[in-house]
Structures are given as C-alpha cells and as structure tokens.
Short mmCIF file of C-alpha atoms and ligand atoms in Angstrom, two decimals:
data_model
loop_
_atom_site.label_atom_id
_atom_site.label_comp_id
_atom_site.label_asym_id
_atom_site.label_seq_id
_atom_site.Cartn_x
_atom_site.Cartn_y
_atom_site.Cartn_z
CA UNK Z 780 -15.23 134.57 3.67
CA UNK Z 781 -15.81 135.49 7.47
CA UNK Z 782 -13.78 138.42 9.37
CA UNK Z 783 -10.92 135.74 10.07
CA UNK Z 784 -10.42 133.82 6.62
CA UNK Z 785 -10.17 137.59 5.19
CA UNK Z 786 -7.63 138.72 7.79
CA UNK Z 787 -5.95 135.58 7.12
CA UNK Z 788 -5.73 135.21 3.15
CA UNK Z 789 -5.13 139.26 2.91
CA UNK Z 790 -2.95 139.91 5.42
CA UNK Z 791 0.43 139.07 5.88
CA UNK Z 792 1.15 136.65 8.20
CA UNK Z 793 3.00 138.94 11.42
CA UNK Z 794 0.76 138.42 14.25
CA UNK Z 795 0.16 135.28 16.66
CA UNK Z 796 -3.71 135.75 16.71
CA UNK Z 797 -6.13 135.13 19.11
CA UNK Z 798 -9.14 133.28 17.87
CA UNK Z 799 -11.44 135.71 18.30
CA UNK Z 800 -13.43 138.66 16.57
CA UNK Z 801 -13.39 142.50 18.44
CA UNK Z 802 -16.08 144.49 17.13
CA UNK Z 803 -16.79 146.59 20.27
CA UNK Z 804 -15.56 148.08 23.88
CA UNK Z 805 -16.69 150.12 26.40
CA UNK Z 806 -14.65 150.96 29.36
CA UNK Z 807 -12.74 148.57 30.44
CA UNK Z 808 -15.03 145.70 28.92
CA UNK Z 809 -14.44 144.61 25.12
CA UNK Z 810 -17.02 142.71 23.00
CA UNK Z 811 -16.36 140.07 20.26
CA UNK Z 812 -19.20 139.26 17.07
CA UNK Z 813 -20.82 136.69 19.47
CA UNK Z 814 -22.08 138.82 21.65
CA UNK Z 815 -19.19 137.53 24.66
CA UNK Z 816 -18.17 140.07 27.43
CA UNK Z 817 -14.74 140.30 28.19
CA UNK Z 818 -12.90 142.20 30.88
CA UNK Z 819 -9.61 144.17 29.25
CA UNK Z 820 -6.27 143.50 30.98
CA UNK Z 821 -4.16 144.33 27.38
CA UNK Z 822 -5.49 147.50 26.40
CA UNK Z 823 -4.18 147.01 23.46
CA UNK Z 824 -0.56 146.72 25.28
CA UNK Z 825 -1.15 150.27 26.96
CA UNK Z 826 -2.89 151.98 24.40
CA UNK Z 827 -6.30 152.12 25.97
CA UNK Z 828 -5.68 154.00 29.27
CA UNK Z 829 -8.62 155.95 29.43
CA UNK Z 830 -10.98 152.74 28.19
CA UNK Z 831 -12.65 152.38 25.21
CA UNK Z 832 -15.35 154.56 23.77
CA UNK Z 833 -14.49 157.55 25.59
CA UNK Z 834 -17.10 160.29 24.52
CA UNK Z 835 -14.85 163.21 25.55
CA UNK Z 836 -12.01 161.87 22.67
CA UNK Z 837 -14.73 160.62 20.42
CA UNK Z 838 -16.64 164.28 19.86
CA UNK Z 839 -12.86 166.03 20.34
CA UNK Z 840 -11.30 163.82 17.11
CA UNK Z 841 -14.62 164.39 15.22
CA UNK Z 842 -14.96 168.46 15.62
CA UNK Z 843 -11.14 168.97 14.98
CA UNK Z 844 -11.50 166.55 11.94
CA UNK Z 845 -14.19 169.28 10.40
CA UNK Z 846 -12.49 171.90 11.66
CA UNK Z 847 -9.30 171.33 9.97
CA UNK Z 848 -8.42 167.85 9.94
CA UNK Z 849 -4.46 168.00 8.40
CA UNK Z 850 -1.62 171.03 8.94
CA UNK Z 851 1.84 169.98 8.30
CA UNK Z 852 4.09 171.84 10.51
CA UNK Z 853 5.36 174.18 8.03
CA UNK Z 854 2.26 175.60 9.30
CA UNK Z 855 1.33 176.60 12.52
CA UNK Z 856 -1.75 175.39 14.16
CA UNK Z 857 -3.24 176.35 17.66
CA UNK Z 858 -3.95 172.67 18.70
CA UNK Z 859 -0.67 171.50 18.11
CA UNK Z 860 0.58 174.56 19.70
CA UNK Z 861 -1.96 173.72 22.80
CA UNK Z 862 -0.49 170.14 23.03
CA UNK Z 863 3.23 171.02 22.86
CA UNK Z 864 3.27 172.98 25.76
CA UNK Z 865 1.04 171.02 27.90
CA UNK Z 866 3.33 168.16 27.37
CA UNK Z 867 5.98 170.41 28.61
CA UNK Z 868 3.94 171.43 31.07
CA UNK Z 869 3.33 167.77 32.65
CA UNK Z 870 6.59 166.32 31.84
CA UNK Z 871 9.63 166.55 34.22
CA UNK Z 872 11.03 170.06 34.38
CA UNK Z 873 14.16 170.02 32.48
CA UNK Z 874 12.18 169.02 29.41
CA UNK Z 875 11.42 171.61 27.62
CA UNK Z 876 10.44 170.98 24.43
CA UNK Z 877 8.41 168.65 22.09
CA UNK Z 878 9.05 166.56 18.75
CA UNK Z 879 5.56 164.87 17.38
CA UNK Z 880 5.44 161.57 15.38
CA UNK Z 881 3.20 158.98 15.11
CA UNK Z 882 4.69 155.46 16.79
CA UNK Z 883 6.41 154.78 19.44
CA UNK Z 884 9.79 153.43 17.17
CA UNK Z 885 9.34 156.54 15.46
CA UNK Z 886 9.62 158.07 18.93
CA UNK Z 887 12.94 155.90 19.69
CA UNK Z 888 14.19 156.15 16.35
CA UNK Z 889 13.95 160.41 17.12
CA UNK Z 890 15.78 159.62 19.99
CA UNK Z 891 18.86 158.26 18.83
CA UNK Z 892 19.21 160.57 15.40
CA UNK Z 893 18.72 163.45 18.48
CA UNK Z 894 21.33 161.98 20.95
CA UNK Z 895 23.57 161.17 18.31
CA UNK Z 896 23.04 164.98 16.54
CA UNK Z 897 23.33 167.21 20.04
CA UNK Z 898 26.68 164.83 20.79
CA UNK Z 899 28.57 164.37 18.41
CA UNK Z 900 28.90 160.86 19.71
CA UNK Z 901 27.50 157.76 17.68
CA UNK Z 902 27.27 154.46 20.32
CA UNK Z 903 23.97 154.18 22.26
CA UNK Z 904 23.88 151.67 25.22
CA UNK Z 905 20.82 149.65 25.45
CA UNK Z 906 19.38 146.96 27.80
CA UNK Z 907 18.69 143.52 27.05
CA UNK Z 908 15.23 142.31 27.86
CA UNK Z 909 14.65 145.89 26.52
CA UNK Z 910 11.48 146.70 23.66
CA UNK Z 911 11.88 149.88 21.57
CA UNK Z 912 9.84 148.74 18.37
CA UNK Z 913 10.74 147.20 15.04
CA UNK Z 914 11.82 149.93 12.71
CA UNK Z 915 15.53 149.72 11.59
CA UNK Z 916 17.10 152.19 13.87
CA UNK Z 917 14.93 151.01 16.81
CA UNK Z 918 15.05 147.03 16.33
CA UNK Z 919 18.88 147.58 16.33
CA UNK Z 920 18.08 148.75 20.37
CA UNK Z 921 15.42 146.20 20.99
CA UNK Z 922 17.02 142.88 22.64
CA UNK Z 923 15.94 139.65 20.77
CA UNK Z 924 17.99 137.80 18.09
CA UNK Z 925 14.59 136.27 17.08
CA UNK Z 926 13.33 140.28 16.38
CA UNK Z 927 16.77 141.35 14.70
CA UNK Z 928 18.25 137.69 12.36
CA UNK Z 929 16.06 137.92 9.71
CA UNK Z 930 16.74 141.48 8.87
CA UNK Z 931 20.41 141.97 9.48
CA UNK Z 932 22.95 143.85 8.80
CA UNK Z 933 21.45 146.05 12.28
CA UNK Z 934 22.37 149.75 12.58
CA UNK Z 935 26.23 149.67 13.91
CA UNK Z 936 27.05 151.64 17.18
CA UNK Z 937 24.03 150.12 19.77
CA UNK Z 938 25.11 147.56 22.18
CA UNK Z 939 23.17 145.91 24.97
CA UNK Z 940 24.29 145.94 28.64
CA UNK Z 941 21.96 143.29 31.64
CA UNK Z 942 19.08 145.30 33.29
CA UNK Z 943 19.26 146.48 36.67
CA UNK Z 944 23.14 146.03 37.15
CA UNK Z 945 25.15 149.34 37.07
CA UNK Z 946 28.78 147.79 37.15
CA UNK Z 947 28.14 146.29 33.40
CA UNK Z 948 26.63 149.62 32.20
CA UNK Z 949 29.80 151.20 33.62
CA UNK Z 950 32.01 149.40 31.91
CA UNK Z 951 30.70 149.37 28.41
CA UNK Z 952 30.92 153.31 28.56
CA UNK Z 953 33.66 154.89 26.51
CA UNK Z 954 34.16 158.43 25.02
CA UNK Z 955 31.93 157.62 21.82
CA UNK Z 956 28.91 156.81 24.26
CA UNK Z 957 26.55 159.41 23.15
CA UNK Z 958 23.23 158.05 25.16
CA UNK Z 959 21.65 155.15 27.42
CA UNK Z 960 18.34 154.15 26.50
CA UNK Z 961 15.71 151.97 28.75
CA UNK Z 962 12.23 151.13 29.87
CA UNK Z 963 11.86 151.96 33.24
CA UNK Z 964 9.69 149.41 33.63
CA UNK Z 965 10.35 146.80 31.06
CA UNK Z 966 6.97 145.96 29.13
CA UNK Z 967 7.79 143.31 26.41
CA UNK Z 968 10.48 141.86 28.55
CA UNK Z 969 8.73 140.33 31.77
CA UNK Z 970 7.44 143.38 33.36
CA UNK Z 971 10.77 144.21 35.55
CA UNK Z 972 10.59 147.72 37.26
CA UNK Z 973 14.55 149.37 37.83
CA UNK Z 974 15.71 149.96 40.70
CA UNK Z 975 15.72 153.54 41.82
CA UNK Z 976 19.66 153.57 42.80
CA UNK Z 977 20.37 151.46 39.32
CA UNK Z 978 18.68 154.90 37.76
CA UNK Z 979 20.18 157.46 39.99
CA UNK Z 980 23.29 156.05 39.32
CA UNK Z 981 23.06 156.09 35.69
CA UNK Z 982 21.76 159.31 35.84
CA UNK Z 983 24.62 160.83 37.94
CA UNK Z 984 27.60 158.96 35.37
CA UNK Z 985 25.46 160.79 32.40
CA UNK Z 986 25.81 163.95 33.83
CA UNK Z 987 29.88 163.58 34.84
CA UNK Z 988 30.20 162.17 31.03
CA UNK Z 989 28.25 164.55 29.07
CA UNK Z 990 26.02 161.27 28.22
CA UNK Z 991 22.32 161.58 27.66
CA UNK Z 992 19.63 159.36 28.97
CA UNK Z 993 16.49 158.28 26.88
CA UNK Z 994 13.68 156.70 28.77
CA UNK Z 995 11.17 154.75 26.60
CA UNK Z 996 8.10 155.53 28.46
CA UNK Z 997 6.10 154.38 25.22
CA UNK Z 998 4.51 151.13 27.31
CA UNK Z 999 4.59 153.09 30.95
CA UNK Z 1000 3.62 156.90 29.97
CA UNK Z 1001 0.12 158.64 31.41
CA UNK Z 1002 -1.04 157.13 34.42
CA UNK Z 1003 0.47 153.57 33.71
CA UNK Z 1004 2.43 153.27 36.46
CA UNK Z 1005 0.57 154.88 39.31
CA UNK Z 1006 2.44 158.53 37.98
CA UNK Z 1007 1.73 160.26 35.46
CA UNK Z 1008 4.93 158.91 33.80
CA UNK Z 1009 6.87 156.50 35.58
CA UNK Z 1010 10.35 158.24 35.43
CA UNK Z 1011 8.55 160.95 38.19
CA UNK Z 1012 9.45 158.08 40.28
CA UNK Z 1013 13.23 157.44 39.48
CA UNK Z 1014 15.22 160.04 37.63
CA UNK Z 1015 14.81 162.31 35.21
CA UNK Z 1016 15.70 161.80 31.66
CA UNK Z 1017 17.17 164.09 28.70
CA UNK Z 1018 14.82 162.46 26.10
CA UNK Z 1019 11.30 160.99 27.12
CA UNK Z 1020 9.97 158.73 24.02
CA UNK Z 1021 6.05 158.56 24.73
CA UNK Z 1022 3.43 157.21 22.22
CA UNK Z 1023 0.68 154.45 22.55
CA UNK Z 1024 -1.74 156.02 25.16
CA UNK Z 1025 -0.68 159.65 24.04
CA UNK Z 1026 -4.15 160.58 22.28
CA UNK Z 1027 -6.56 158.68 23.34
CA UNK Z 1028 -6.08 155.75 20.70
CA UNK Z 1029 -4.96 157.04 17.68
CA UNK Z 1030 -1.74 156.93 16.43
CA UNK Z 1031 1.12 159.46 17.62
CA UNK Z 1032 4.29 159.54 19.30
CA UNK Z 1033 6.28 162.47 20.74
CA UNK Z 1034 9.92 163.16 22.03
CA UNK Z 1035 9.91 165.35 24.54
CA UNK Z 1036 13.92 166.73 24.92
CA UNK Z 1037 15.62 168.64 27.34
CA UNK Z 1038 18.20 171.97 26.70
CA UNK Z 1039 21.56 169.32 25.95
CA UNK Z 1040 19.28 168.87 22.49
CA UNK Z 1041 20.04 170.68 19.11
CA UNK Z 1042 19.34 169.52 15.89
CA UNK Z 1043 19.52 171.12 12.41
CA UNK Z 1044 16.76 172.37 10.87
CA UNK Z 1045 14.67 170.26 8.24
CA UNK Z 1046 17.48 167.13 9.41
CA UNK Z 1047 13.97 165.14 10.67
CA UNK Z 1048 10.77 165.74 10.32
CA UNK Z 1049 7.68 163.46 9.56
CA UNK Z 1050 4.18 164.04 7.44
CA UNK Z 1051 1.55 163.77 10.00
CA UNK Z 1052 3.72 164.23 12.86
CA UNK Z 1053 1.73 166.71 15.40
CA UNK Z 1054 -1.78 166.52 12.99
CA UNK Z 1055 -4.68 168.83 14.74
CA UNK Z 1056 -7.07 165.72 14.80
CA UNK Z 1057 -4.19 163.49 16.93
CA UNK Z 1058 -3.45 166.31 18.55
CA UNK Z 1059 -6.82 167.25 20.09
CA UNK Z 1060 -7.79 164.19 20.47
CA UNK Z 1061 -4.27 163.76 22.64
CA UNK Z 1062 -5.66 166.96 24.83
CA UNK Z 1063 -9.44 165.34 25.14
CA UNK Z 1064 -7.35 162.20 26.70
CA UNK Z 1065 -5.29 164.37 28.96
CA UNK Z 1066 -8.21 166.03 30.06
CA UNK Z 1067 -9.59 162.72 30.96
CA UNK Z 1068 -6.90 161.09 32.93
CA UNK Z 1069 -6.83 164.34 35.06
CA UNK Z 1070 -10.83 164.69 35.04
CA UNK Z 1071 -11.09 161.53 36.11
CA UNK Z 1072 -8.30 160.81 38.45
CA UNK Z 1073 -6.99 158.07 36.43
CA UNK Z 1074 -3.38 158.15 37.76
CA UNK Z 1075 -4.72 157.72 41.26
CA UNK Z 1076 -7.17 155.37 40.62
CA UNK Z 1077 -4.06 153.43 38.65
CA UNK Z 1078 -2.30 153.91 42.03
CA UNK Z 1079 -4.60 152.78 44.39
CA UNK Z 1080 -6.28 149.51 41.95
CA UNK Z 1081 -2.64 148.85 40.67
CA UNK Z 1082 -1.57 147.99 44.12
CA UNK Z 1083 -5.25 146.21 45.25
CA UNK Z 1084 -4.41 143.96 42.41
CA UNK Z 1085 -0.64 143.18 42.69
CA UNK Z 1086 -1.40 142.71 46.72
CA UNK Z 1087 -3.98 140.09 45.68
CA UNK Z 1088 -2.04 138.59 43.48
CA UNK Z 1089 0.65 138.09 46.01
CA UNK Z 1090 -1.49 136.63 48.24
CA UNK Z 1091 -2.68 134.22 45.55
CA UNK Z 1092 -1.27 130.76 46.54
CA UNK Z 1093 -0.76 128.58 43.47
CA UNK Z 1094 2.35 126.32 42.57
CA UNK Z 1095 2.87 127.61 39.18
CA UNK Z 1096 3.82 131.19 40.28
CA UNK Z 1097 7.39 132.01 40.58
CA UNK Z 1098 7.04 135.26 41.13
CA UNK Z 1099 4.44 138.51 40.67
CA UNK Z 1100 5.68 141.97 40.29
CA UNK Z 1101 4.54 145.29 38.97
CA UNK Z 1102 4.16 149.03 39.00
CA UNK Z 1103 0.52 150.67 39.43
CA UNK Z 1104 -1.78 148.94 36.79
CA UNK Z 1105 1.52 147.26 34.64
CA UNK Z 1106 1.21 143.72 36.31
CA UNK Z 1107 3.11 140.31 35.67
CA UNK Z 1108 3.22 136.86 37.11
CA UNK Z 1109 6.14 135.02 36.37
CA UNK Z 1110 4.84 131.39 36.13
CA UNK Z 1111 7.09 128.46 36.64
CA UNK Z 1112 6.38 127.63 32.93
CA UNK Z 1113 4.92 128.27 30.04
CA UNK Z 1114 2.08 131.38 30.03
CA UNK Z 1115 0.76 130.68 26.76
CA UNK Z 1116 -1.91 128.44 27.26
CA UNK Z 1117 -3.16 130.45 30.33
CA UNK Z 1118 -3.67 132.94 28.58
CA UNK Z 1119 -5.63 131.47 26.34
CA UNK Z 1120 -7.48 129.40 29.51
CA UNK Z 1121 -8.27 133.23 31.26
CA UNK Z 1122 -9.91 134.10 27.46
CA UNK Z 1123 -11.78 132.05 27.35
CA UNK Z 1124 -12.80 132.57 31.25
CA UNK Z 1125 -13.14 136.19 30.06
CA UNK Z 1126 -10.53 138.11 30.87
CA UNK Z 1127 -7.30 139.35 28.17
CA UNK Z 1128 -4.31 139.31 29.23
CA UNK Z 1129 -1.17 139.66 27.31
CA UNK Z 1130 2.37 137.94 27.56
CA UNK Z 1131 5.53 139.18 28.53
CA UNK Z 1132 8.14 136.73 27.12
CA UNK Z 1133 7.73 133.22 27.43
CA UNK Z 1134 6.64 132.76 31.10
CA UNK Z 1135 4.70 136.12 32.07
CA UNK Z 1136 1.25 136.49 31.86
CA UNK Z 1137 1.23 140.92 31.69
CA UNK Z 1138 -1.89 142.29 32.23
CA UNK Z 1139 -2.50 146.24 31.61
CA UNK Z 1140 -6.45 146.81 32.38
CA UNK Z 1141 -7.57 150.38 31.02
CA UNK Z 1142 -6.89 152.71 34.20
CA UNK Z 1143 -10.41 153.59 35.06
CA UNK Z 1144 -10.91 149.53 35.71
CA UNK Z 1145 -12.83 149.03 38.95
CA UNK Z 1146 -12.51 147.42 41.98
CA UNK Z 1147 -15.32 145.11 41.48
CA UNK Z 1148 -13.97 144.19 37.85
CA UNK Z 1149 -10.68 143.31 39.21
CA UNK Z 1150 -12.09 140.99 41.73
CA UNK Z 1151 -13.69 139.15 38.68
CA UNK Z 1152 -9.90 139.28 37.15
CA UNK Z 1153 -8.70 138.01 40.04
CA UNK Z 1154 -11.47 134.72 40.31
CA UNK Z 1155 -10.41 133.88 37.02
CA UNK Z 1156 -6.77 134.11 37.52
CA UNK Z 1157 -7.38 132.44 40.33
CA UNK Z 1158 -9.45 129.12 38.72
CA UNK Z 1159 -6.84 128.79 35.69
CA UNK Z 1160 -3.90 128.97 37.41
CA UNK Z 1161 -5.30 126.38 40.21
CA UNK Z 1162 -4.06 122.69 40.04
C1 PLP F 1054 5.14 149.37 21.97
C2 PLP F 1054 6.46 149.90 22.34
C3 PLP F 1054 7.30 150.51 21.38
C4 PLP F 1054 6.97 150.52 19.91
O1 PLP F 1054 5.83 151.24 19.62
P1 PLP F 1054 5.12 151.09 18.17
O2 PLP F 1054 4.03 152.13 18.23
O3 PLP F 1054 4.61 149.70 18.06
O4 PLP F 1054 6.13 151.40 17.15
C5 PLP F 1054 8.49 151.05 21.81
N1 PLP F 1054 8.84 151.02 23.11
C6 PLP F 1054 8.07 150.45 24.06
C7 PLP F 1054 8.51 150.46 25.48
C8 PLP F 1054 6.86 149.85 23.70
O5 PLP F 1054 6.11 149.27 24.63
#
C-alpha cells in the first residue's frame, strides 16, 4: 500500500484530507513525494511561525534530547526554569506566572479548572463562532453543534454569548459567572478580529465583578498578529492560553495566569507538561522570532497582503479582513473548491468555516512569495 491507502485503512477516519503527500518544507515552501513546490499559507493552522526546518530549533531539540530528554516537574530543571520566566517576561505584565501542557485544549481546559478554582464560581461565558479544541471541558466552550452532538451530555455551566456585541455579554452575566473566554481574533470561525472597545469593555465589567478573562491566543500567539501576542493590542487578560507555535513545532501548551489565580497543590498537573526537549526547543523558537524580526516582518507583509487583497477586484469576494499575517476572504460562496483550485496552483490555504478561505503563511514569508500568493489568488478566484 502507498502513504495514502495506509493512512486511510489504519487510521481512523477524523480528517477531511487533502490529496496530497508532505514529505518536506523549508521556510515558507513545503514539498509533497512528487517533487511539487508549494508556497505555505496554513502553517499547519499557526503552528509553523518561524517556517519549516529551522536549524536553530532543529540542533536546540536534538542537544537537550541527549542532554536530558524527560524531567517531570517534581523535579526541577534549568530549561524549564529558563522558559517560565521568559514567558513571563514577554507576556503582558500582570501575568506572572506559567502552567506548561502540551495542546492548546489542554491549555483551555487549564483555564477553566483555574478560573473556576481561584473563584469559587462555576459558569464560563463563551463566544459563538469561538474554537477552543475538542477535549471534553474545551468542546463544551467551542461553538458548533456539529463539534459537540455526537458526544453529549457537554460539561454544564458554559454558555455562548454573539461575538463583538457587549450588550448580550452583559446580560448573560450573573453572580456564578466565574470567567469570559475568547479568541481575539477568531481563527476557526471566519477570521473576525474584536473590536478594541468590545474588549475594553469586557475587560472593565471583569474587573467591577471580580470576573476573569481568558484569551485563547492558541491560533494568534508569537508574532501572528503583527504583536507578539495579539491581546498587546486590546486588553489584557487574567489567563493567556498559548500553544501551537509555542516551541517551534512540537507539541506544548502553556497558561500563563495572573495574581487573581490560586490553585491547590497536585489538583492539575500533566506528564510531559514543561519537558526540557519542548522546552528548549520553545526558547530556540523565541530566539528566532526576535533574531529574526518575525513580528515585524508579520506586521509589515501582513498588511502588504491584506492591502492587496483589498484591492483585488473579483465578484466572489464579500469581504477580506485580517490581523498581521492571520488573513481571510469571505467569498460570496462556497471556499472549498478554491482551495483546492489555489493547491493545485501551488499555494495552501486553509478554511475558516464554510465561506473563508484563511491563509496563515509562516511569518518569515517574503514579499516576493506573497506576490506569487497573490497571482494565484488572483487567477482562481477570477470569473
Ligand atoms: C487550535 C486551537 C485550539 C486547540 O488546540 P489543539 O492543540 O488542537 O488542542 C484551541 N484554541 C484555538 C484558538 C485554536 O486555534
């Protein structure tokens, strides 16, 4: 059997596939078993920020692994130490200190056992159109009947408020509301960026209520959004959920949590959570972004490409919107088979619901390779 009829008798059957075979990347290019080029505007939905094949990561994960390659945190370890407060470090101010995992639903489901311990209070408010992940405690705050039917009863206590319109949050507050949890840019649902008074606003009720706010900067986190994270440009949250481009590619997720947290000791905890090879290979990708002036770059490309875009005259575009190098264009109809028209011009691109083709190039993508994006774009989504 080829690569495909193996994935495809011995794997269970969870992911829409795209027909073809990945077997190398460098940069922002990717490379499939035929030998075909391809420019990468997924990243493996914001996992690749720095690229792929990064040498600095690559040598980091593979002296740490011979150094000492596993510590639980009963122990203490220097690189994990060296992470923590570097995270702390770059994070906003009032966060002060760190919980590692390995996912980004880990991250959310850390979240709400954290808001829930440090208030006393069980109901989280959630957004609809919003994407925490698909473990128990975080599909419960992910919006989507189609996500949560086939595995019901959901986690009681989370409800889901519109995006973007205070008045509704408002009034689904009571005195059990323990936390509000969003995206500030949503990913998964249509790339839609909040407004800064919608956040200011939610920020200032928290504070009179003695509510805490979790931002799920899993999709936007480390250079993403033209910041380092994206709430730098809103508000400032008590619990930051990052994971996917965290270290460099491998798996981990963190919480980073302000003073209003306390939880008991031993209450949660998790196996490889904070691992010295994750964890330097987290610090190699740091060292990168900032080496390399990724977040500007991000910046200054992210808003090349959405100004193109704009300017892009085509009848199927409803609208295009974005935040640094997280892009969407709302089409007039389906996205699907554009998608699958700009693969095989080339280019990945993801979806974003239905009708939104989301595109999230590595952020050291050129300006040269996004004027080949852009051609492409531009001859699939002509009449
Ligand atoms: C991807 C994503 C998650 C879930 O992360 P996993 O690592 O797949 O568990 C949660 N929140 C946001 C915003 C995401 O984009």
């Amino acid at each position: 059997m080829n690569t495909k009829e193996l994935e495809q008798t011995y794997e269970l059957d969870l992911y829409p596939r795209r027909d073809i075979v990945l077997v190398g990347g460098k940069g922002a290019v990717l490379f499939d078993d035929q030998g075909k080029e391809y420019i990468d505007c997924a990243s493996n939905v914001g996992v690749s920020n720095i690229g792929h094949g990064d040498n600095t990561v690559a040598k980091a994960i593979h002296d740490q692994y011979l150094k000492l390659g596993n510590c639980y945190s009963m122990f203490y370890n220097p690189v994990r130490a060296a992470l923590a407060e570097k995270l702390v470090e770059l994070t906003p101010a009032n966060l002060s200190r760190v919980f590692f995992c390995n996912s980004g639903s880990e991250a959310v489901e850390g979240a709400l056992k954290f808001a829930r311990a440090s208030t006393g209070k069980q109901e989280i408010i959630c957004c609809m159109r919003g994407f925490h992940g698909k473990t128990m405690g975080a599909l419960a705050a992910t919006w989507g009947p189609e996500y949560q039917k086939p595995f019901a009863p959901m986690l009681p206590g989370l409800k889901h408020v519109p995006f973007n319109k205070f008045e509704k949050l408002e009034a689904a507050v009571n005195e059990q509301t323990a936390a509000i949890l969003l995206e500030p840019v949503q990913g998964e649902g249509g790339v839609r960026v909040a407004e800064v008074q919608y956040l200011e606003k939610i920020r200032k009720l928290c504070n009179e209520q003695n509510i805490l706010l979790i931002m799920d900067e899993v999709q936007t986190g480390f250079g993403r959004t033209g910041t380092l994270f994206a709430c730098e440009q809103f508000v400032s949250p008590d619990l930051l959920c990052l994971a996917k481009s965290l270290a460099g590619g491998l798996p981990m997720g963190a919480v980073l949590c302000s003073e209003k947290i306390s939880v008991p000791s031993r209450s949660h905890t998790s196996t490889f959570g904070g691992s010295p090879v994750v964890c330097a290979a987290a610090l190699a990708s740091i060292k990168v972004i900032q080496d390399e002036n990724l977040v500007e770059n991000a910046k200054t490309q992210g808003n090349y490409f959405l100004e193109e875009l704009q300017r892009l005259e085509s009848q199927k575009i409803r609208e295009v919107r974005g935040l640094g190098l997280m892009i969407g264009i709302e089409l007039k109809e389906k996205a699907g088979p554009y998608v699958q028209d700009l693969m095989e011009n080339g280019v990945l691109a993801l979806l974003a619901g239905a009708t939104v083709i989301r595109l999230l190039p590595p952020l050291l993508i050129s300006k040269a390779e996004i004027d080949t994006v852009l051609k492409a774009l531009k001859k699939v989504l002509a009449e």
